[in-house]
GROMACS .gro file of C-alpha atoms in nm:
model
  365
    1MET     CA    1   0.000   0.000   0.000
    2THR     CA    2   0.132   0.342  -0.092
    3GLY     CA    3   0.321   0.512   0.187
    4ALA     CA    4   0.298   0.214   0.425
    5HIS     CA    5   0.670   0.190   0.493
    6ASN     CA    6   0.702   0.561   0.568
    7MET     CA    7   0.453   0.557   0.855
    8PRO     CA    8   0.601   0.733   1.160
    9ASP     CA    9   0.637   0.547   1.488
   10ARG     CA   10   0.334   0.561   1.715
   11SER     CA   11   0.278   0.428   2.062
   12HIS     CA   12  -0.067   0.319   1.951
   13PHE     CA   13  -0.315   0.357   1.672
   14ARG     CA   14  -0.634   0.550   1.733
   15MET     CA   15  -0.966   0.615   1.570
   16LEU     CA   16  -1.157   0.938   1.529
   17ASN     CA   17  -1.461   0.928   1.751
   18ASP     CA   18  -1.799   1.078   1.660
   19GLU     CA   19  -1.723   1.404   1.842
   20GLU     CA   20  -1.397   1.452   1.650
   21ILE     CA   21  -1.568   1.378   1.319
   22SER     CA   22  -1.838   1.633   1.404
   23ALA     CA   23  -1.566   1.884   1.490
   24LEU     CA   24  -1.406   1.827   1.147
   25LYS     CA   25  -1.740   1.904   0.985
   26ARG     CA   26  -1.787   2.220   1.191
   27ARG     CA   27  -1.440   2.345   1.098
   28ASN     CA   28  -1.498   2.263   0.732
   29PRO     CA   29  -1.860   2.344   0.640
   30THR     CA   30  -1.970   2.175   0.319
   31VAL     CA   31  -2.051   2.508   0.156
   32ASP     CA   32  -1.698   2.642   0.217
   33VAL     CA   33  -1.531   2.325   0.092
   34VAL     CA   34  -1.751   2.320  -0.219
   35ALA     CA   35  -1.667   2.684  -0.292
   36ILE     CA   36  -1.293   2.616  -0.263
   37GLU     CA   37  -1.287   2.291  -0.458
   38LEU     CA   38  -1.504   2.425  -0.741
   39GLY     CA   39  -1.349   2.769  -0.746
   40GLN     CA   40  -1.688   2.934  -0.732
   41ALA     CA   41  -1.865   3.188  -0.517
   42PRO     CA   42  -2.214   3.056  -0.442
   43THR     CA   43  -2.535   3.225  -0.546
   44ARG     CA   44  -2.757   3.271  -0.243
   45ARG     CA   45  -3.131   3.221  -0.276
   46GLY     CA   46  -3.311   3.318   0.039
   47SER     CA   47  -3.119   3.294   0.363
   48ARG     CA   48  -3.063   2.919   0.366
   49LEU     CA   49  -2.968   2.782   0.023
   50CYS     CA   50  -2.638   2.819  -0.165
   51PHE     CA   51  -2.635   2.737  -0.538
   52PHE     CA   52  -2.328   2.638  -0.743
   53GLY     CA   53  -2.263   2.525  -1.097
   54CYS     CA   54  -2.274   2.145  -1.074
   55PRO     CA   55  -1.936   1.971  -1.117
   56PHE     CA   56  -2.102   1.658  -1.257
   57HIS     CA   57  -2.277   1.796  -1.565
   58ASP     CA   58  -2.283   2.103  -1.791
   59ASP     CA   59  -2.473   2.348  -1.576
   60SER     CA   60  -2.527   2.697  -1.721
   61ASP     CA   61  -2.801   2.771  -1.469
   62PRO     CA   62  -2.658   2.671  -1.125
   63SER     CA   63  -2.861   2.380  -0.992
   64PHE     CA   64  -2.621   2.229  -0.734
   65VAL     CA   65  -2.759   2.323  -0.391
   66VAL     CA   66  -2.580   2.305  -0.055
   67TYR     CA   67  -2.817   2.308   0.241
   68PRO     CA   68  -2.750   2.450   0.589
   69ASP     CA   69  -2.714   2.102   0.742
   70GLY     CA   70  -2.431   2.021   0.499
   71HIS     CA   71  -2.604   1.788   0.255
   72TYR     CA   72  -2.617   1.871  -0.114
   73HIS     CA   73  -2.834   1.791  -0.414
   74CYS     CA   74  -2.827   1.876  -0.784
   75PHE     CA   75  -3.166   1.934  -0.939
   76GLY     CA   76  -3.013   1.896  -1.284
   77CYS     CA   77  -2.841   1.556  -1.272
   78GLY     CA   78  -2.952   1.416  -0.936
   79ALA     CA   79  -2.609   1.407  -0.769
   80HIS     CA   80  -2.663   1.385  -0.396
   81GLY     CA   81  -2.458   1.356  -0.079
   82ASN     CA   82  -2.510   1.381   0.294
   83ASP     CA   83  -2.203   1.578   0.403
   84VAL     CA   84  -1.859   1.715   0.318
   85PHE     CA   85  -1.712   1.362   0.315
   86ASP     CA   86  -1.954   1.251   0.045
   87PHE     CA   87  -1.863   1.558  -0.159
   88LEU     CA   88  -1.487   1.498  -0.139
   89ARG     CA   89  -1.537   1.133  -0.230
   90ALA     CA   90  -1.744   1.226  -0.536
   91VAL     CA   91  -1.534   1.517  -0.663
   92LYS     CA   92  -1.180   1.413  -0.565
   93GLY     CA   93  -1.219   1.034  -0.544
   94MET     CA   94  -1.128   1.034  -0.174
   95ASN     CA   95  -1.243   0.758   0.056
   96PHE     CA   96  -1.346   0.849   0.409
   97HIS     CA   97  -0.992   0.786   0.537
   98ALA     CA   98  -0.836   1.030   0.291
   99ALA     CA   99  -1.108   1.291   0.342
  100CYS     CA  100  -1.052   1.295   0.719
  101ARG     CA  101  -0.680   1.336   0.664
  102HIS     CA  102  -0.744   1.606   0.402
  103LEU     CA  103  -0.962   1.807   0.636
  104GLY     CA  104  -0.786   1.734   0.964
  105ALA     CA  105  -0.438   1.806   0.830
  106ASP     CA  106  -0.544   2.157   0.721
  107THR     CA  107  -0.458   2.084   0.360
  108LEU     CA  108  -0.760   2.289   0.256
  109PRO     CA  109  -0.695   2.665   0.258
  110LEU     CA  110  -0.880   2.847   0.529
  111ALA     CA  111  -1.223   2.910   0.380
  112PRO     CA  112  -1.349   3.267   0.402
  113HIS     CA  113  -1.717   3.335   0.461
  114VAL     CA  114  -1.906   3.233   0.150
  115GLY     CA  115  -2.013   3.590   0.093
  116THR     CA  116  -1.654   3.725   0.078
  117LEU     CA  117  -1.512   3.502  -0.198
  118HIS     CA  118  -1.401   3.706  -0.500
  119LEU     CA  119  -1.311   3.505  -0.810
  120PRO     CA  120  -1.211   3.604  -1.165
  121LYS     CA  121  -1.505   3.646  -1.399
  122GLY     CA  122  -1.579   3.329  -1.592
  123VAL     CA  123  -1.440   3.085  -1.335
  124GLY     CA  124  -1.685   2.798  -1.325
  125ALA     CA  125  -1.725   2.438  -1.228
  126PRO     CA  126  -1.502   2.161  -1.364
  127LYS     CA  127  -1.691   1.945  -1.612
  128ASN     CA  128  -1.516   1.615  -1.537
  129THR     CA  129  -1.788   1.361  -1.457
  130THR     CA  130  -1.550   1.064  -1.437
  131PRO     CA  131  -1.498   1.035  -1.055
  132VAL     CA  132  -1.865   1.014  -0.952
  133LEU     CA  133  -1.965   0.801  -1.252
  134GLN     CA  134  -1.683   0.555  -1.195
  135ASP     CA  135  -1.766   0.534  -0.827
  136THR     CA  136  -2.139   0.480  -0.874
  137LEU     CA  137  -2.121   0.250  -1.175
  138TRP     CA  138  -1.841   0.036  -1.032
  139ARG     CA  139  -2.022  -0.012  -0.703
  140GLY     CA  140  -2.347  -0.111  -0.874
  141ARG     CA  141  -2.175  -0.363  -1.100
  142ALA     CA  142  -1.964  -0.502  -0.816
  143GLU     CA  143  -2.268  -0.536  -0.588
  144ALA     CA  144  -2.449  -0.725  -0.865
  145LEU     CA  145  -2.149  -0.955  -0.907
  146VAL     CA  146  -2.131  -1.026  -0.532
  147ARG     CA  147  -2.505  -1.104  -0.514
  148ALA     CA  148  -2.486  -1.336  -0.816
  149CYS     CA  149  -2.185  -1.518  -0.670
  150GLU     CA  150  -2.355  -1.551  -0.331
  151THR     CA  151  -2.650  -1.716  -0.503
  152GLU     CA  152  -2.418  -1.936  -0.708
  153LEU     CA  153  -2.249  -2.073  -0.397
  154MET     CA  154  -2.587  -2.200  -0.270
  155LEU     CA  155  -2.667  -2.397  -0.585
  156ASN     CA  156  -2.631  -2.771  -0.630
  157SER     CA  157  -2.413  -2.736  -0.938
  158TYR     CA  158  -2.094  -2.937  -0.960
  159ALA     CA  159  -1.882  -2.621  -0.931
  160ALA     CA  160  -2.071  -2.481  -0.630
  161VAL     CA  161  -2.061  -2.811  -0.442
  162GLY     CA  162  -1.689  -2.834  -0.507
  163MET     CA  163  -1.624  -2.483  -0.379
  164ARG     CA  164  -1.836  -2.535  -0.068
  165SER     CA  165  -1.633  -2.848  -0.002
  166TYR     CA  166  -1.312  -2.648  -0.052
  167LEU     CA  167  -1.425  -2.390   0.205
  168ALA     CA  168  -1.547  -2.654   0.451
  169GLY     CA  169  -1.207  -2.819   0.423
  170ARG     CA  170  -1.060  -2.498   0.560
  171GLY     CA  171  -1.298  -2.481   0.855
  172LEU     CA  172  -1.532  -2.216   0.717
  173GLY     CA  173  -1.899  -2.282   0.791
  174MET     CA  174  -2.199  -2.162   0.594
  175PRO     CA  175  -2.329  -1.916   0.861
  176LEU     CA  176  -1.997  -1.733   0.850
  177LEU     CA  177  -1.985  -1.736   0.469
  178GLN     CA  178  -2.338  -1.600   0.443
  179ALA     CA  179  -2.272  -1.330   0.704
  180HIS     CA  180  -1.971  -1.210   0.503
  181HIS     CA  181  -2.143  -1.246   0.163
  182ILE     CA  182  -1.884  -1.493   0.038
  183GLY     CA  183  -1.968  -1.637  -0.302
  184CYS     CA  184  -1.818  -1.824  -0.593
  185ASN     CA  185  -1.762  -1.755  -0.960
  186PRO     CA  186  -1.770  -2.100  -1.126
  187VAL     CA  187  -1.642  -1.993  -1.467
  188ALA     CA  188  -1.402  -1.716  -1.567
  189THR     CA  189  -1.600  -1.443  -1.739
  190LYS     CA  190  -1.574  -1.084  -1.854
  191VAL     CA  191  -1.801  -0.840  -1.673
  192PRO     CA  192  -1.864  -0.493  -1.824
  193GLY     CA  193  -1.692  -0.229  -1.615
  194LEU     CA  194  -1.510  -0.487  -1.400
  195GLY     CA  195  -1.297  -0.662  -1.658
  196ARG     CA  196  -1.211  -1.031  -1.650
  197VAL     CA  197  -1.334  -1.210  -1.338
  198PRO     CA  198  -1.147  -1.540  -1.292
  199ARG     CA  199  -1.288  -1.860  -1.148
  200GLY     CA  200  -1.274  -1.868  -0.770
  201ILE     CA  201  -1.412  -1.762  -0.431
  202ILE     CA  202  -1.546  -1.405  -0.406
  203ILE     CA  203  -1.456  -1.210  -0.090
  204PRO     CA  204  -1.614  -0.860  -0.066
  205ALA     CA  205  -1.502  -0.585   0.173
  206ARG     CA  206  -1.693  -0.276   0.280
  207SER     CA  207  -1.599   0.062   0.416
  208LEU     CA  208  -1.633   0.090   0.793
  209HIS     CA  209  -1.807   0.427   0.797
  210THR     CA  210  -2.017   0.415   0.480
  211ASP     CA  211  -2.093   0.042   0.468
  212GLN     CA  212  -2.046   0.064   0.092
  213LEU     CA  213  -1.870  -0.203  -0.109
  214SER     CA  214  -1.515  -0.090  -0.178
  215SER     CA  215  -1.322  -0.403  -0.269
  216VAL     CA  216  -1.381  -0.748  -0.419
  217THR     CA  217  -1.107  -1.009  -0.390
  218LEU     CA  218  -1.095  -1.349  -0.560
  219ARG     CA  219  -0.929  -1.659  -0.417
  220LEU     CA  220  -0.823  -1.808  -0.747
  221LEU     CA  221  -0.923  -2.169  -0.810
  222PRO     CA  222  -0.709  -2.309  -0.952
  223THR     CA  223  -0.410  -2.106  -0.839
  224GLY     CA  224  -0.292  -1.858  -1.102
  225GLN     CA  225   0.037  -1.834  -1.286
  226GLY     CA  226   0.343  -1.817  -1.065
  227GLY     CA  227   0.145  -1.945  -0.767
  228GLN     CA  228  -0.081  -1.638  -0.748
  229ARG     CA  229  -0.363  -1.713  -0.507
  230TYR     CA  230  -0.552  -1.384  -0.481
  231GLN     CA  231  -0.660  -1.116  -0.727
  232HIS     CA  232  -0.855  -0.793  -0.683
  233ILE     CA  233  -1.139  -0.713  -0.921
  234SER     CA  234  -1.049  -0.416  -1.142
  235GLY     CA  235  -1.151  -0.090  -0.974
  236SER     CA  236  -1.129  -0.220  -0.616
  237LEU     CA  237  -0.987   0.011  -0.352
  238SER     CA  238  -0.760  -0.114  -0.079
  239ALA     CA  239  -0.994  -0.233   0.194
  240PRO     CA  240  -0.890  -0.443   0.496
  241LEU     CA  241  -1.129  -0.696   0.641
  242GLY     CA  242  -1.231  -0.674   1.004
  243PHE     CA  243  -1.269  -0.304   1.087
  244ASP     CA  244  -1.611  -0.385   1.233
  245THR     CA  245  -1.447  -0.617   1.490
  246ILE     CA  246  -1.180  -0.381   1.625
  247VAL     CA  247  -1.368  -0.082   1.762
  248GLY     CA  248  -1.369  -0.100   2.139
  249ARG     CA  249  -1.193  -0.438   2.153
  250SER     CA  250  -0.899  -0.491   2.390
  251HIS     CA  251  -0.711  -0.748   2.177
  252ILE     CA  252  -0.678  -0.764   1.798
  253PHE     CA  253  -0.541  -1.059   1.601
  254VAL     CA  254  -0.362  -0.932   1.289
  255LEU     CA  255  -0.381  -1.203   1.021
  256GLU     CA  256  -0.213  -1.228   0.683
  257GLY     CA  257  -0.478  -1.391   0.464
  258GLN     CA  258  -0.853  -1.355   0.422
  259PHE     CA  259  -0.929  -1.720   0.503
  260ASP     CA  260  -0.720  -1.700   0.821
  261TYR     CA  261  -0.912  -1.388   0.921
  262LEU     CA  262  -1.248  -1.555   0.854
  263LEU     CA  263  -1.147  -1.861   1.055
  264VAL     CA  264  -1.035  -1.654   1.356
  265ARG     CA  265  -1.347  -1.438   1.332
  266GLN     CA  266  -1.565  -1.751   1.328
  267THR     CA  267  -1.382  -1.905   1.624
  268LEU     CA  268  -1.400  -1.588   1.835
  269GLU     CA  269  -1.776  -1.581   1.782
  270GLN     CA  270  -1.811  -1.950   1.864
  271MET     CA  271  -1.609  -1.898   2.184
  272GLY     CA  272  -1.825  -1.597   2.279
  273LEU     CA  273  -1.520  -1.369   2.303
  274CYS     CA  274  -1.669  -1.026   2.245
  275ASP     CA  275  -1.364  -0.836   2.369
  276ALA     CA  276  -1.131  -0.959   2.093
  277GLY     CA  277  -1.131  -0.889   1.721
  278ALA     CA  278  -0.937  -0.965   1.404
  279ILE     CA  279  -0.817  -0.782   1.097
  280THR     CA  280  -0.630  -0.861   0.776
  281TYR     CA  281  -0.476  -0.649   0.503
  282GLY     CA  282  -0.477  -0.949   0.269
  283SER     CA  283  -0.105  -1.021   0.233
  284ALA     CA  284   0.228  -1.004   0.413
  285THR     CA  285   0.332  -0.696   0.216
  286SER     CA  286   0.014  -0.493   0.279
  287HIS     CA  287   0.008  -0.273   0.588
  288PRO     CA  288  -0.193   0.026   0.706
  289ASP     CA  289  -0.102   0.345   0.525
  290PRO     CA  290  -0.113   0.677   0.714
  291ASP     CA  291  -0.481   0.733   0.634
  292ASP     CA  292  -0.583   0.408   0.803
  293THR     CA  293  -0.442   0.512   1.140
  294LEU     CA  294  -0.741   0.744   1.179
  295TYR     CA  295  -0.960   0.437   1.209
  296LEU     CA  296  -0.750   0.201   1.417
  297LEU     CA  297  -0.841   0.219   1.782
  298GLY     CA  298  -0.568   0.167   2.038
  299PRO     CA  299  -0.642  -0.168   2.201
  300GLN     CA  300  -0.437  -0.309   2.485
  301ARG     CA  301  -0.258  -0.545   2.247
  302TYR     CA  302  -0.213  -0.634   1.882
  303LEU     CA  303  -0.137  -1.005   1.838
  304ILE     CA  304   0.062  -1.019   1.514
  305ALA     CA  305  -0.034  -1.358   1.372
  306THR     CA  306   0.103  -1.327   1.019
  307ASP     CA  307   0.231  -1.650   0.861
  308ALA     CA  308   0.524  -1.838   1.009
  309ASP     CA  309   0.751  -1.787   0.707
  310THR     CA  310   1.001  -1.528   0.587
  311ALA     CA  311   0.740  -1.289   0.449
  312GLY     CA  312   0.522  -1.324   0.758
  313GLU     CA  313   0.813  -1.258   0.993
  314ARG     CA  314   0.907  -0.950   0.791
  315SER     CA  315   0.550  -0.824   0.815
  316ALA     CA  316   0.543  -0.889   1.190
  317ALA     CA  317   0.868  -0.693   1.232
  318TRP     CA  318   0.706  -0.398   1.054
  319TRP     CA  319   0.409  -0.401   1.293
  320LEU     CA  320   0.637  -0.426   1.597
  321GLN     CA  321   0.816  -0.111   1.484
  322GLN     CA  322   0.491   0.085   1.463
  323THR     CA  323   0.346   0.034   1.809
  324THR     CA  324   0.464  -0.082   2.149
  325ARG     CA  325   0.129  -0.255   2.189
  326ALA     CA  326   0.212  -0.514   1.923
  327VAL     CA  327   0.352  -0.858   2.010
  328ARG     CA  328   0.447  -1.138   1.777
  329TYR     CA  329   0.206  -1.429   1.815
  330ALA     CA  330   0.296  -1.679   1.546
  331PRO     CA  331   0.043  -1.938   1.427
  332ASN     CA  332   0.294  -2.216   1.499
  333ILE     CA  333   0.353  -2.125   1.863
  334LEU     CA  334   0.161  -2.436   1.978
  335THR     CA  335   0.192  -2.648   1.664
  336PRO     CA  336   0.539  -2.600   1.513
  337GLY     CA  337   0.448  -2.760   1.180
  338ASP     CA  338   0.171  -2.510   1.095
  339LYS     CA  339   0.244  -2.202   0.884
  340ASP     CA  340  -0.090  -2.027   0.934
  341VAL     CA  341  -0.423  -2.056   1.113
  342THR     CA  342  -0.578  -2.254   0.830
  343ASP     CA  343  -0.296  -2.511   0.856
  344MET     CA  344  -0.366  -2.523   1.228
  345TRP     CA  345  -0.732  -2.607   1.166
  346VAL     CA  346  -0.647  -2.871   0.905
  347SER     CA  347  -0.405  -3.044   1.141
  348GLY     CA  348  -0.595  -3.007   1.467
  349GLY     CA  349  -0.950  -2.892   1.395
  350SER     CA  350  -1.146  -2.627   1.580
  351ALA     CA  351  -0.999  -2.731   1.916
  352ALA     CA  352  -0.648  -2.638   1.800
  353VAL     CA  353  -0.758  -2.291   1.689
  354GLU     CA  354  -0.948  -2.238   2.015
  355ARG     CA  355  -0.641  -2.334   2.220
  356TRP     CA  356  -0.425  -2.097   2.018
  357ILE     CA  357  -0.671  -1.809   2.064
  358ALA     CA  358  -0.710  -1.882   2.436
  359LYS     CA  359  -0.334  -1.876   2.489
  360GLY     CA  360  -0.301  -1.549   2.300
  361LEU     CA  361  -0.570  -1.392   2.518
  362GLU     CA  362  -0.419  -1.548   2.831
  363LEU     CA  363  -0.735  -1.747   2.902
  364PRO     CA  364  -0.734  -2.082   3.084
  365LEU     CA  365  -0.650  -2.361   2.837
   0.00000   0.00000   0.00000
């Protein structure tokens, strides 16, 4: 991930709470941010509404309205958003992480009162519709793909039965798969707007704060050229799995692969351990970039459970350099022959994974 290896040392990671997010909005009113980003002074109509030329379509008669509560709507093309974060995502392609950093780091110039902006005559809205169209169209197509693959996994076709058997052989039960919208693509195909989608298991990931689909990963079956096991669908953003399990938790297991994450997540739920969570960035070489630190709460301990191999040890060393709350907790600490949590389940079943989790959390074995 871009910038990951330049992250400064921190004693812990933290997450913006609701009060801090509200403070960002108060310091950066939507109307001021819109005026700066579009290079326009708004036209006031009444005492409450501010009109701009819409950035998403040719708009000779300003129809893009920013309301006092911060939401916006275009009566020409229908573009709509709830706050300044939605606007930055649509116009600049920023996810919530980047928008918080953009606003919180004071990278926006200090916005004057909307009535005091003086701009050269003729300065108008940019007419580039690509960012919002790409965002909306990609998400719709990707959501449709995920739903179709979810349905496919439930069928009695030869391919679906085989893939369910593959997942069961790695300890992953159907309730977990359904809860995470895991599906299967039985035949490689080309999907308009998404490109070629290979045969394999579909693993979607959603943004923590918007709950919108942001990434679709495939576990390739069979494995790709050069031993490639995973591939992102074209247009996916970097999106870790497990943000919904880390907020307010005291212990976080940091896993390397998606299947390892799913297996630990399933086992934590089965053990009734509500104070522990799990997260994965999908590979040994993917780490949080600076934007992600806005969303990582500071638990008492990060248990770095990346694979017991050279790449996994290198990844664990990176985490240990970032926070004093991280400790190396290798998957083979109890079973020396296992490289990862999935290996642990294959060799020892659910009991082996439960023992490993209990030891990491210092629970009675």
